[in-house]
Amino acid sequence: MITLSLVPTAPEVRGRALGLQEIAIGVMPFASRGLGAAAQSVGVGTTAFLSGILLVAVLLTLAARVPQLLRYSGVNVP
């Protein structure tokens, strides 16, 4: 996973990409605890469905706020 995030990253911002990866790893236990509590109260299927809806909402918001992501080609162009 780290290799996949570093290959398209420009050398001058690789530290930032690794930092973002570490933040994601650090947040995981807290998110898992919240998802576990939600699964106990509303069920696993509902929790998975709502998590998917939340993911799509975040991605659509990100795409609307940062339109360059939609034109990303995987090539580093200065």
CSV table of C-alpha atoms in Angstrom, one decimal:
chain,number,residue,atom,x,y,z
A,1,MET,CA,0.0,0.0,0.0
A,2,ILE,CA,2.8,2.4,0.8
A,3,THR,CA,4.4,1.7,-2.6
A,4,LEU,CA,1.2,2.5,-4.4
A,5,SER,CA,0.9,5.8,-2.6
A,6,LEU,CA,4.5,6.8,-3.3
A,7,VAL,CA,5.0,5.8,-6.9
A,8,PRO,CA,2.9,8.7,-8.3
A,9,THR,CA,4.1,11.1,-5.7
A,10,ALA,CA,6.7,13.8,-6.5
A,11,PRO,CA,9.9,13.3,-4.5
A,12,GLU,CA,9.6,16.7,-2.7
A,13,VAL,CA,6.2,15.7,-1.2
A,14,ARG,CA,6.9,12.0,-0.3
A,15,GLY,CA,7.2,12.8,3.3
A,16,ARG,CA,3.7,14.3,3.3
A,17,ALA,CA,2.4,11.2,1.6
A,18,LEU,CA,4.0,9.0,4.3
A,19,GLY,CA,2.7,11.3,7.0
A,20,LEU,CA,-0.9,10.9,5.7
A,21,GLN,CA,-0.4,7.2,5.6
A,22,GLU,CA,0.7,7.2,9.3
A,23,ILE,CA,-2.3,9.4,10.3
A,24,ALA,CA,-4.6,6.8,8.6
A,25,ILE,CA,-3.0,4.0,10.6
A,26,GLY,CA,-3.2,6.0,13.8
A,27,VAL,CA,-6.9,6.8,13.4
A,28,MET,CA,-7.8,3.2,12.6
A,29,PRO,CA,-8.2,2.0,16.2
A,30,PHE,CA,-10.6,4.8,17.1
A,31,ALA,CA,-12.6,4.4,13.9
A,32,SER,CA,-12.8,0.6,14.6
A,33,ARG,CA,-14.2,1.2,18.1
A,34,GLY,CA,-16.9,3.5,16.7
A,35,LEU,CA,-17.8,1.1,14.0
A,36,GLY,CA,-17.9,-1.7,16.5
A,37,ALA,CA,-20.3,0.2,18.7
A,38,ALA,CA,-22.5,1.1,15.7
A,39,ALA,CA,-22.5,-2.5,14.5
A,40,GLN,CA,-23.7,-3.7,18.0
A,41,SER,CA,-26.5,-1.1,18.1
A,42,VAL,CA,-27.8,-1.2,14.5
A,43,GLY,CA,-26.3,-4.4,13.0
A,44,VAL,CA,-23.3,-5.2,10.9
A,45,GLY,CA,-25.1,-4.9,7.5
A,46,THR,CA,-26.5,-1.5,8.3
A,47,THR,CA,-23.2,-0.2,9.6
A,48,ALA,CA,-21.4,-1.4,6.5
A,49,PHE,CA,-24.0,0.2,4.3
A,50,LEU,CA,-23.9,3.5,6.1
A,51,SER,CA,-20.1,3.4,6.1
A,52,GLY,CA,-20.2,3.0,2.3
A,53,ILE,CA,-22.6,5.9,1.9
A,54,LEU,CA,-20.3,8.1,4.1
A,55,LEU,CA,-17.3,7.1,1.9
A,56,VAL,CA,-19.2,8.0,-1.3
A,57,ALA,CA,-20.3,11.4,0.3
A,58,VAL,CA,-16.7,12.2,1.3
A,59,LEU,CA,-15.4,11.3,-2.2
A,60,LEU,CA,-18.0,13.4,-3.9
A,61,THR,CA,-17.3,16.3,-1.6
A,62,LEU,CA,-13.6,16.0,-2.2
A,63,ALA,CA,-14.1,15.8,-6.0
A,64,ALA,CA,-16.2,18.9,-5.9
A,65,ARG,CA,-13.8,20.9,-3.8
A,66,VAL,CA,-10.6,19.7,-5.6
A,67,PRO,CA,-11.5,19.3,-9.3
A,68,GLN,CA,-7.9,18.5,-10.2
A,69,LEU,CA,-8.4,15.1,-8.7
A,70,LEU,CA,-10.8,14.3,-11.5
A,71,ARG,CA,-8.2,15.1,-14.1
A,72,TYR,CA,-5.4,13.1,-12.5
A,73,SER,CA,-3.5,11.1,-15.0
A,74,GLY,CA,-0.8,9.5,-12.8
A,75,VAL,CA,1.9,11.5,-14.5
A,76,ASN,CA,3.9,14.1,-12.5
A,77,VAL,CA,3.8,17.3,-14.5
A,78,PRO,CA,5.5,20.3,-13.0
